[in-house]
Coordinates of C-alpha atoms in Angstrom, one line a residue:
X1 CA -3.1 -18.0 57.9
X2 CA 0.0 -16.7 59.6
X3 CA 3.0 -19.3 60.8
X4 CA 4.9 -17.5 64.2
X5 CA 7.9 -19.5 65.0
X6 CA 10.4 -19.3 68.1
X7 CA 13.5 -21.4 67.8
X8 CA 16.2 -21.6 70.4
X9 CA 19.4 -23.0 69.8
X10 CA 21.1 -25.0 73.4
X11 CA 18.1 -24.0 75.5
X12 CA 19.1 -24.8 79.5
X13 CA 15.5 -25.4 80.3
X14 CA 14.8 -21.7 79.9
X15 CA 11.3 -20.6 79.4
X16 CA 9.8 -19.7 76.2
X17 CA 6.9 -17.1 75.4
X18 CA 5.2 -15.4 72.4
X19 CA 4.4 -11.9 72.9
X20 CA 1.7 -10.0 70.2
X21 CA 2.3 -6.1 69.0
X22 CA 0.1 -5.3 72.0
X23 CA 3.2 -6.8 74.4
X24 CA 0.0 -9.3 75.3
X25 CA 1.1 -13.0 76.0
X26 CA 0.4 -14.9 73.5
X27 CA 1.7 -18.3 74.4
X28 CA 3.8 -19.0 78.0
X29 CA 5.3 -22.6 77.0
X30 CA 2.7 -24.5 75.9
X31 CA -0.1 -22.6 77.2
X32 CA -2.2 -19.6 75.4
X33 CA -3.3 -17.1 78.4
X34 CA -4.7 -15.1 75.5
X35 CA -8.3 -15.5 74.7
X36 CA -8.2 -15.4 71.3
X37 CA -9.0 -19.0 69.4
X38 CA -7.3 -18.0 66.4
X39 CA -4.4 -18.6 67.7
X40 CA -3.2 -22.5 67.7
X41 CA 0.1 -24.2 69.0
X42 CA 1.6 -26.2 66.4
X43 CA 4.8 -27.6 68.3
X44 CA 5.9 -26.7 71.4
X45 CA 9.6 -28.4 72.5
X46 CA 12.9 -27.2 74.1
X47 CA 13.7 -25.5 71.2
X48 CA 10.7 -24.3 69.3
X49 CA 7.5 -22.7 69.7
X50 CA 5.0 -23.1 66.6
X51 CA 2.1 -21.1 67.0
X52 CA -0.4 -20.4 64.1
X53 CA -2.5 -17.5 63.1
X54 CA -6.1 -18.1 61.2
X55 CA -8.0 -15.5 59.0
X56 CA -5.4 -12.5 59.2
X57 CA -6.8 -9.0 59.9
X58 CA -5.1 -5.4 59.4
X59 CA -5.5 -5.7 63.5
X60 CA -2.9 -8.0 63.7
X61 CA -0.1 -6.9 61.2
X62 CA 2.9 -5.8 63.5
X63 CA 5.9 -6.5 65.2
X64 CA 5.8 -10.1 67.1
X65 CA 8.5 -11.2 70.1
X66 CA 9.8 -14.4 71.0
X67 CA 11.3 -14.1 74.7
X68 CA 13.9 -16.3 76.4
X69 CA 13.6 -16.3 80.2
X70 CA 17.2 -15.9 81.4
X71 CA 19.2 -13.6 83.3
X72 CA 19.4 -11.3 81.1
X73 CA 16.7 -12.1 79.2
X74 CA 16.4 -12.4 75.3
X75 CA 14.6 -11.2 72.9
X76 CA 14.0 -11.6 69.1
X77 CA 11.7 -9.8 66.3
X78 CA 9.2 -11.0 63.7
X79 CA 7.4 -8.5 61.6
X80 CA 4.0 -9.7 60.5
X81 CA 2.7 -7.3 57.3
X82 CA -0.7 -7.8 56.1
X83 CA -2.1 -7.3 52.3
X84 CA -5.3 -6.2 51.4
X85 CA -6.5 -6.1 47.8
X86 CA -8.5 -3.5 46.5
X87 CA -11.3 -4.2 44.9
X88 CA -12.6 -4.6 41.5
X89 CA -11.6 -1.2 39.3
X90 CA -14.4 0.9 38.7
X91 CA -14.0 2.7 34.8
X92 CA -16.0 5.8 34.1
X93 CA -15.9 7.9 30.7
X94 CA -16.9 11.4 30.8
X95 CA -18.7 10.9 27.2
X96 CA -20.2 7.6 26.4
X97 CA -20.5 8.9 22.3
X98 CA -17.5 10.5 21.1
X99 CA -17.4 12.5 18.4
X100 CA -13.9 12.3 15.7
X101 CA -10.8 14.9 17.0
X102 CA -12.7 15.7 20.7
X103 CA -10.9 14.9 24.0
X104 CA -12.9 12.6 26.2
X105 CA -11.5 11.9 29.9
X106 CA -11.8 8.4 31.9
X107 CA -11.0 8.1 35.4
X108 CA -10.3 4.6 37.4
X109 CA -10.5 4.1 40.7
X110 CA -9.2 1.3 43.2
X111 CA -10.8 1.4 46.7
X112 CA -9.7 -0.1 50.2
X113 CA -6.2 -1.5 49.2
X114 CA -2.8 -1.8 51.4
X115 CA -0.2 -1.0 50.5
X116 CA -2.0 1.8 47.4
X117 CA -1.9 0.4 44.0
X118 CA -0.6 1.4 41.2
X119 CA -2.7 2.2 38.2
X120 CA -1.8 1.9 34.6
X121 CA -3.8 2.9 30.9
X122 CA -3.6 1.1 27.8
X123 CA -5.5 2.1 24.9
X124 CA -5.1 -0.8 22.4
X125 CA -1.6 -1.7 22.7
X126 CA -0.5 1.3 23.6
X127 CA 0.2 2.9 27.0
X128 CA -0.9 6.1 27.9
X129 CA 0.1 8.1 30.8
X130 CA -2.9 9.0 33.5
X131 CA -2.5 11.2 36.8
X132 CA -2.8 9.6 40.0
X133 CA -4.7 10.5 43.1
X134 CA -3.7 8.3 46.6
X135 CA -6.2 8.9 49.5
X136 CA -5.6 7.1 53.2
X137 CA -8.5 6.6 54.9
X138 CA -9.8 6.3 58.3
X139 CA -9.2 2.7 58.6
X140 CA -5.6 3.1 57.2
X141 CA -6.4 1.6 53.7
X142 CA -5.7 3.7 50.4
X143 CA -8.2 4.5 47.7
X144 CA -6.2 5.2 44.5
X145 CA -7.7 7.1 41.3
X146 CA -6.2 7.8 38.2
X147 CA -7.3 9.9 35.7
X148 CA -6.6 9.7 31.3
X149 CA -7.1 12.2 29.1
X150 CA -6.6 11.9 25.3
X151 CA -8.2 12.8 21.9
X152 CA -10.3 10.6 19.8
X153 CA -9.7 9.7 16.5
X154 CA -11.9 7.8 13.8
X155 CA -9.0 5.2 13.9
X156 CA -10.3 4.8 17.8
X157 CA -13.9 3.3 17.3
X158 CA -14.1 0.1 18.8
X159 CA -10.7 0.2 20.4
X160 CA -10.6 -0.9 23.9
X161 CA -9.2 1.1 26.6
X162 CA -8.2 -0.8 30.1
X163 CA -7.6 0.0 33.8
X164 CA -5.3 -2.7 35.1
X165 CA -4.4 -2.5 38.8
X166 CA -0.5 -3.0 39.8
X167 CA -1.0 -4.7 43.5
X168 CA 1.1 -7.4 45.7
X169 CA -1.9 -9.0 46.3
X170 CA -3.3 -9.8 43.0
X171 CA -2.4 -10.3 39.5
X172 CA -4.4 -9.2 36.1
X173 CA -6.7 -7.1 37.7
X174 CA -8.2 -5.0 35.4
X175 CA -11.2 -3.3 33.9
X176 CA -11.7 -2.2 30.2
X177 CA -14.4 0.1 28.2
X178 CA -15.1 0.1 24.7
X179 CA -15.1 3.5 22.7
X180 CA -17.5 4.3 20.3
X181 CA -16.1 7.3 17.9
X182 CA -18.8 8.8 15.6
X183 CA -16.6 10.3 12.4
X184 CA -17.8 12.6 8.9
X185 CA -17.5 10.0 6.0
X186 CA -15.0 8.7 4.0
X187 CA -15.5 8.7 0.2
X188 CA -14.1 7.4 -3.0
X189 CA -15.0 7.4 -6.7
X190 CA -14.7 4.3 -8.7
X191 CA -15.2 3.8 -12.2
X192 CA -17.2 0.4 -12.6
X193 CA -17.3 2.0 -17.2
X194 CA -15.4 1.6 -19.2
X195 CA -12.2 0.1 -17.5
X196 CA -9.4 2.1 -19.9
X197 CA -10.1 5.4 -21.9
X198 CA -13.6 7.5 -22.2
X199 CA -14.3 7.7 -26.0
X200 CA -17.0 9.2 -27.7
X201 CA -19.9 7.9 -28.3
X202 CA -19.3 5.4 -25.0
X203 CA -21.4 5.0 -21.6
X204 CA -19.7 6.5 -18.6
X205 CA -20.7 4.6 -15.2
X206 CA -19.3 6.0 -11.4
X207 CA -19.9 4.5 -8.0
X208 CA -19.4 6.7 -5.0
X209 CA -18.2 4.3 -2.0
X210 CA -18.4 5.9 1.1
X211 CA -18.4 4.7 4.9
X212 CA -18.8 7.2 8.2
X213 CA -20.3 6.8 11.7
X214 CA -23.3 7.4 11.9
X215 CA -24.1 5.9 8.2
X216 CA -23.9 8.9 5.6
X217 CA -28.2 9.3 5.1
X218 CA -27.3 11.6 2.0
X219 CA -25.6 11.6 -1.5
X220 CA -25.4 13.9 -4.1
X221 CA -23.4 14.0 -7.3
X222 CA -22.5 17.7 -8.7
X223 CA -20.3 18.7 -11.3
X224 CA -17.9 21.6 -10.4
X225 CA -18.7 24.9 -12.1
X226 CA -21.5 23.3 -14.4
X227 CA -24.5 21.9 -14.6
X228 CA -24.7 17.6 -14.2
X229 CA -25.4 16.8 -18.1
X230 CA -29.5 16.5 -18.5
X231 CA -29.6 13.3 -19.5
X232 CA -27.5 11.7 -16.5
X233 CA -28.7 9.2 -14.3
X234 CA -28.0 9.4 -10.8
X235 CA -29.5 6.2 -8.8
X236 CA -28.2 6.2 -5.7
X237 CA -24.6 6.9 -5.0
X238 CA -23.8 5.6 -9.1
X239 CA -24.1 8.2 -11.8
X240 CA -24.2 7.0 -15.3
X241 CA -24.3 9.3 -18.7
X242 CA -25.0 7.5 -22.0
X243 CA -23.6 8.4 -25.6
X244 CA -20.4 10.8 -24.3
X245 CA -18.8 13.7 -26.2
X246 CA -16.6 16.2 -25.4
X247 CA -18.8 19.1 -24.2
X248 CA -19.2 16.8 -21.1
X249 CA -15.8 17.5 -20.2
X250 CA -14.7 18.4 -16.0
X251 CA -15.0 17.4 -12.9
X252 CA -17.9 15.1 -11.0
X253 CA -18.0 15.3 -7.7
X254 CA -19.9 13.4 -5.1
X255 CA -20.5 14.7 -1.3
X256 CA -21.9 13.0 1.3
X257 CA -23.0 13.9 4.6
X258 CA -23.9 12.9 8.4
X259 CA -24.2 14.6 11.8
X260 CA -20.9 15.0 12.2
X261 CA -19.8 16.4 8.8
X262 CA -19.2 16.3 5.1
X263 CA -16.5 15.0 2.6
X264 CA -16.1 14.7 -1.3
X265 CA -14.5 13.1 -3.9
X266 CA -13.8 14.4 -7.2
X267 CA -14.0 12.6 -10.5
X268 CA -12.1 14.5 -13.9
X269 CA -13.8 13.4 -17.0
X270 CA -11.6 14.2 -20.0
X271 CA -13.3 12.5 -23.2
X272 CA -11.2 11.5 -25.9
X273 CA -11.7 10.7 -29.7
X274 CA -13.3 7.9 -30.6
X275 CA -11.0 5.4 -32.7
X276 CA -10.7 5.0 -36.2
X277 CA -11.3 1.2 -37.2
X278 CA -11.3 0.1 -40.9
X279 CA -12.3 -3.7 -41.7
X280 CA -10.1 -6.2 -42.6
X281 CA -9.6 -6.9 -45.9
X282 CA -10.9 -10.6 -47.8
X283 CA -7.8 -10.7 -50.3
X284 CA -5.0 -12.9 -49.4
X285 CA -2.4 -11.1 -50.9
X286 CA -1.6 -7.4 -52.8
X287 CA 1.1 -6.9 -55.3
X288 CA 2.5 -4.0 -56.7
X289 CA 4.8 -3.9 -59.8
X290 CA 6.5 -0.7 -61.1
X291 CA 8.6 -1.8 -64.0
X292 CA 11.4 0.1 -65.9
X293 CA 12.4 -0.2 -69.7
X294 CA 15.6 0.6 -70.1
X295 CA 17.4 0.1 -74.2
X296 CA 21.2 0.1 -75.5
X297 CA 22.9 -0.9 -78.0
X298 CA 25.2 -3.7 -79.0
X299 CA 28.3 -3.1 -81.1
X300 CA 29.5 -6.3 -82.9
X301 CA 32.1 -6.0 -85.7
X302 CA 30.7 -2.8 -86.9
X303 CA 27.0 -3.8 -86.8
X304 CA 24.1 -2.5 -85.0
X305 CA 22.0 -4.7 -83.3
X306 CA 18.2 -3.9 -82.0
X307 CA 17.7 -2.6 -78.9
X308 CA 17.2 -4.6 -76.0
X309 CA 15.3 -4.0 -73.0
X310 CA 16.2 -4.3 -69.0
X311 CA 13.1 -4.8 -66.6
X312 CA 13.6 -3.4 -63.2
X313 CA 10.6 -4.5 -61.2
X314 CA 9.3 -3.5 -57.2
X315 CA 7.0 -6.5 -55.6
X316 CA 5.5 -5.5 -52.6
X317 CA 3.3 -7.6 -51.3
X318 CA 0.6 -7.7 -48.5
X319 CA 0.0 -10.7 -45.7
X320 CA -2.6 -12.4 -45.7
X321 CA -5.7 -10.4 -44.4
X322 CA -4.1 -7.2 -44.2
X323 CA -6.5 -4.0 -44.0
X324 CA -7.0 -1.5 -47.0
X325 CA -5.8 1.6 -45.4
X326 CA -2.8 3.4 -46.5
X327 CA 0.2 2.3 -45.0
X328 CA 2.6 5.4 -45.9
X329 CA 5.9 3.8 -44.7
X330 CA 5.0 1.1 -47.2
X331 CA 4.7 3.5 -50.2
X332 CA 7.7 5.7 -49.1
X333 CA 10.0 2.5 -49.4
X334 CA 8.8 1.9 -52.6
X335 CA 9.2 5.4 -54.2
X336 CA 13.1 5.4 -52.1
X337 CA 13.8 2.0 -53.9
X338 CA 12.4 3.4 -57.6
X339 CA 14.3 6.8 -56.8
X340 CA 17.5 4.8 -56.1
X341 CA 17.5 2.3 -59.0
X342 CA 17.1 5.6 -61.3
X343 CA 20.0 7.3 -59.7
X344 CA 22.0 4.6 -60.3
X345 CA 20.5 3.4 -64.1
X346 CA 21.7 7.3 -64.8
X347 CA 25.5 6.7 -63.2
X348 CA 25.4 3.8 -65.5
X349 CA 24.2 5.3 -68.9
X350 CA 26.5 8.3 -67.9
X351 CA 29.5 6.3 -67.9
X352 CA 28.4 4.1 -71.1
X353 CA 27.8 7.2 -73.5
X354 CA 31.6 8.2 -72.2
X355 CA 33.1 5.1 -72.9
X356 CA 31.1 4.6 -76.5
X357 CA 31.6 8.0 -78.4
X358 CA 32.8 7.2 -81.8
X359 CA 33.0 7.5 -85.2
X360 CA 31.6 4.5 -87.0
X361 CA 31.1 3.7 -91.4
X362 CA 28.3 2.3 -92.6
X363 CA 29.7 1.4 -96.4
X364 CA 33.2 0.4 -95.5
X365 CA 33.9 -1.2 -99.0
X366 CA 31.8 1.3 -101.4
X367 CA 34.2 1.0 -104.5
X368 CA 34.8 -2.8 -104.3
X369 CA 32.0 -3.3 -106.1
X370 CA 33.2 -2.2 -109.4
X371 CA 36.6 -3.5 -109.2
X372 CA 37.7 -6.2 -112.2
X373 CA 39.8 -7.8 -109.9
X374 CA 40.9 -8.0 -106.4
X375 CA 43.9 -5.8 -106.1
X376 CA 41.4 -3.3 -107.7
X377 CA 39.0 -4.0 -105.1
X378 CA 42.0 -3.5 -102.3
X379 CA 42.7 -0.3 -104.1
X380 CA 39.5 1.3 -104.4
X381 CA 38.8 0.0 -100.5
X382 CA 41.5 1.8 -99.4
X383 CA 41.1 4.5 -100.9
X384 CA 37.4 4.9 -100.4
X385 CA 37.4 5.7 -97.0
X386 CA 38.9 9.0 -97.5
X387 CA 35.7 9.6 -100.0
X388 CA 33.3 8.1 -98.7
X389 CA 30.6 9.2 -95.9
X390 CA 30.8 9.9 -92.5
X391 CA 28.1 9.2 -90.3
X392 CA 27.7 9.4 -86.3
X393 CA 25.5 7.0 -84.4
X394 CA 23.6 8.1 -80.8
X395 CA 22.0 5.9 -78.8
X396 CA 20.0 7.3 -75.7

C-alpha cells in the first residue's frame, strides 16, 4: 500500500486534485472520477488531500501531481518507485562428483527482480568472485545470473558454497550446495612394536592408517628393492615380523589405492644390537685389599733395632647388590692410587738413605775388658778405636 498526500499551506478556497502518471484524475476534491477501487480518500480538508493506494503494481510506479486551481495554477511532484523481489536463487553445478585438483563451475540465477540484484559467492567463509550476466525483459524486470569458477581441493569436501542475493526488497536471500570432492588417499605408518629401539631378537609390529574418498578398497605392504622377509605377516593394513635381525634391514612401504589414485608411506627399519644384561649380584658388599710391607730401621744410641713394618692398604668396596661385571674405572683408581703411594714410598726412602749414610762401631770398648783398672780401661778405649774394626750397615 501506497500513501499519496497533497498539503497546501493558506489555501483561499482553491481547488485541489490528484492527478496519476497517465495525467488521469485521480481525485477532484473529495471525489474519485477514476474507476479504479484501489484507490481510497483518507482525508480530504482545505489543506490536505490523503488518498491511498492498495496492492502496488509495476503499472503504477511513476510520477504523481498534486494541482492547485489558481490563476496561475500550481503544481507539485511525487515519485512513486515500486520494488519487486526476485525470486528464490536457483544454484546449479556443472559436476555433481568432483574429483581432487579439477575445476567445477556453478552458476546462480535471480529471475524477475526490479531494480537487478546483485549476486555474491561464498565458499565457506571465504568470498569468491563470480561474473555477472543482467538481462531486462519484456515486462521491464531484470533476470541476473552469475557465474563461479574455481578448483577443488580435498580440503573442499563437504564445504558449502552459497548464492546470496543483494536486493532492496529482501534480506538473507540465499541458496547454498554442498560439494562432494573424491581425493587419492592419505597414508601414514605407525609403529604400534616396540615403542623405542628395534633390537634383535624382538617382534616388529606396523599399522598403515590411511583415509581417501572413495574408501582406499586396497593395501599392500612392499619392501623397497627386496623381498618382504618370508616369514612376515601382513593382515590387513598391519605387518608384523617375529624374532628380528639385521639382514631385515630397509625400507617398508605401504601403498594404497582408489579410483582416483595412489599414495605411500615409507617405513626405515634399522635393527640394532641387542643389549647386554648381566644379573645382579646376591652379595652385599665386595672388598678389595692390596697391602704394602714396607721395613726401616731404628737407630737408638748406637743400637740396631728389628725392622718394622708399614701397611698401606686400598678398600674398595661395592654397594649393596651391585652386579659382577667389570667396572674398569673402578680398577683404574685403584692401580692410580697403588702407583701413587709407590711414587711417593720411593721419594721417602730416597731421602732417608741420604740423610742416614754413616759409619757406625759395633765393639766400641774392645780393650776395656782386660784393663786392671779404669784409667786403663779409658786408655785402651781410646785408643782402640783407631784399631779396632770398621763395619758399614745398609738397610734397604
Amino acid at each position: 500500500m501506497a500513501i499519496i498526500s497533497c498539503r497546501v499551506k493558506n489555501n483561499d478556497d482553491s481547488v485541489i486534485q490528484l492527478l496519476n502518471p497517465n495525467r488521469q484524475t485521480i481525485y477532484f476534491r473529495d471525489m474519485r472520477p477514476l474507476k479504479d477501487s484501489r484507490f481510497q480518500l483518507v482525508n480530504f480538508s482545505d489543506n490536505e488531500l490523503r488518498v491511498s493506494l492498495s496492492n502496488v503494481s509495476l503499472s503504477d510506479e511513476g510520477r504523481y501531481v498534486c494541482q492547485l486551481y489558481t490563476d496561475p495554477p500550481q503544481e507539485a511532484y511525487a515519485e512513486i518507485t515500486v520494488l519487486i523481489p526476485p525470486g528464490n536463487p536457483i544454484i546449479e553445478a556443472r559436476d555433481e562428483v568432483l574429483s581432487e585438483g579439477n575445476e567445477t563451475e556453478m552458476t546462480c540465477t535471480a529471475m524477475s527482480s526490479k531494480p537487478a540484484a546483485i549476486i555474491r559467492w561464498m565458499k565457506g567463509d571465504k568470498e569468491l568472485p563470480g561474473k555477472p550476466k543482467v538481462e531486462l525483459t519484456y515486462d521491464k524486470m531484470y533476470t541476473v545470473t552469475s557465474r563461479l569458477t574455481f578448483t577443488v581441493s580435498k580440503e573442499d569436501d563437504g564445504v558449502p558454497v552459497a548464492c546470496i542475493v543483494d536486493h532492496p526488497a529482501v534480506k538473507d536471500f540465499q541458496a547454498q550446495k554442498y560439494l562432494e570432492v573424491q581425493y587419492k588417499p592419505e597414508v601414514k605408518i605407525v609403529v604400534e612394536f616396540p615403542q623405542g629401539l628395534t633390537r634383535e631378537g624382538e617382534n616388529l609390529e606396523l599399522s598403515c592408517k590411511f583415509r581417501g574418498k572413495p574408501e582406499p578398497q586396497r593395501v599392500n605392504w612392499l619392501k623397497v628393492d627386496d623381498d618382504v622377509p618370508s616369514h612376515a605377516v601382513i593382515t590387513g593394513a598391519d605387518l608384523y615380523i617375529e624374532n628380528l635381525n639385521k639382514s631385515y634391514n630397509g625400507t617398508y612401504r605401504c601403498v594404497a589405492s582408489n579410483s582416483i589414485g595412489e599414495a605411500y608411506d615409507d617405513y626405515t627399519l634399522y635393527v640394532y644390537d641387542a643389549p647386554t644384561t648381566t644379573p645382579k649380584s646376591t652379595t652385599a658388599t665386595t672388598t678389595t685389599i692390596i697391602t704394602t710391607t714396607i721395613s726401616y730401621p731404628e737407630i737408638n744410641q748406637g743400637t740396631v733395632s728389628p725392622p718394622r713394618n708399614l701397611f698401606i692398604s686400598v678398600y674398595s668396596r661395592a654397594g649393596e647388590g651391585a652386579p659382577r661385571t667389570v667396572d674398569h674405572a673402578v680398577i683404574g683408581g685403584v692401580v692410580a692410587v697403588v702407583v701413587f703411594a709407590m711414587l711417593c714410598l720411593l721419594i721417602v726412602l730416597g731421602r732417608y738413605f741420604a740423610r742416614h749414610k754413616g759409619t757406625y762401631f759395633t765393639h766400641e770398648a774392645k780393650g776395656a775388658d782386660d784393663a786392671a783398672d779404669a784409667d786403663t780401661a779409658i786408655i785402651n778405649a781410646e785408643g782402640g778405636h783407631t784399631n779396632s774394626d770398621e763395619k758399614k750397615e745398609y738397610y734397604i
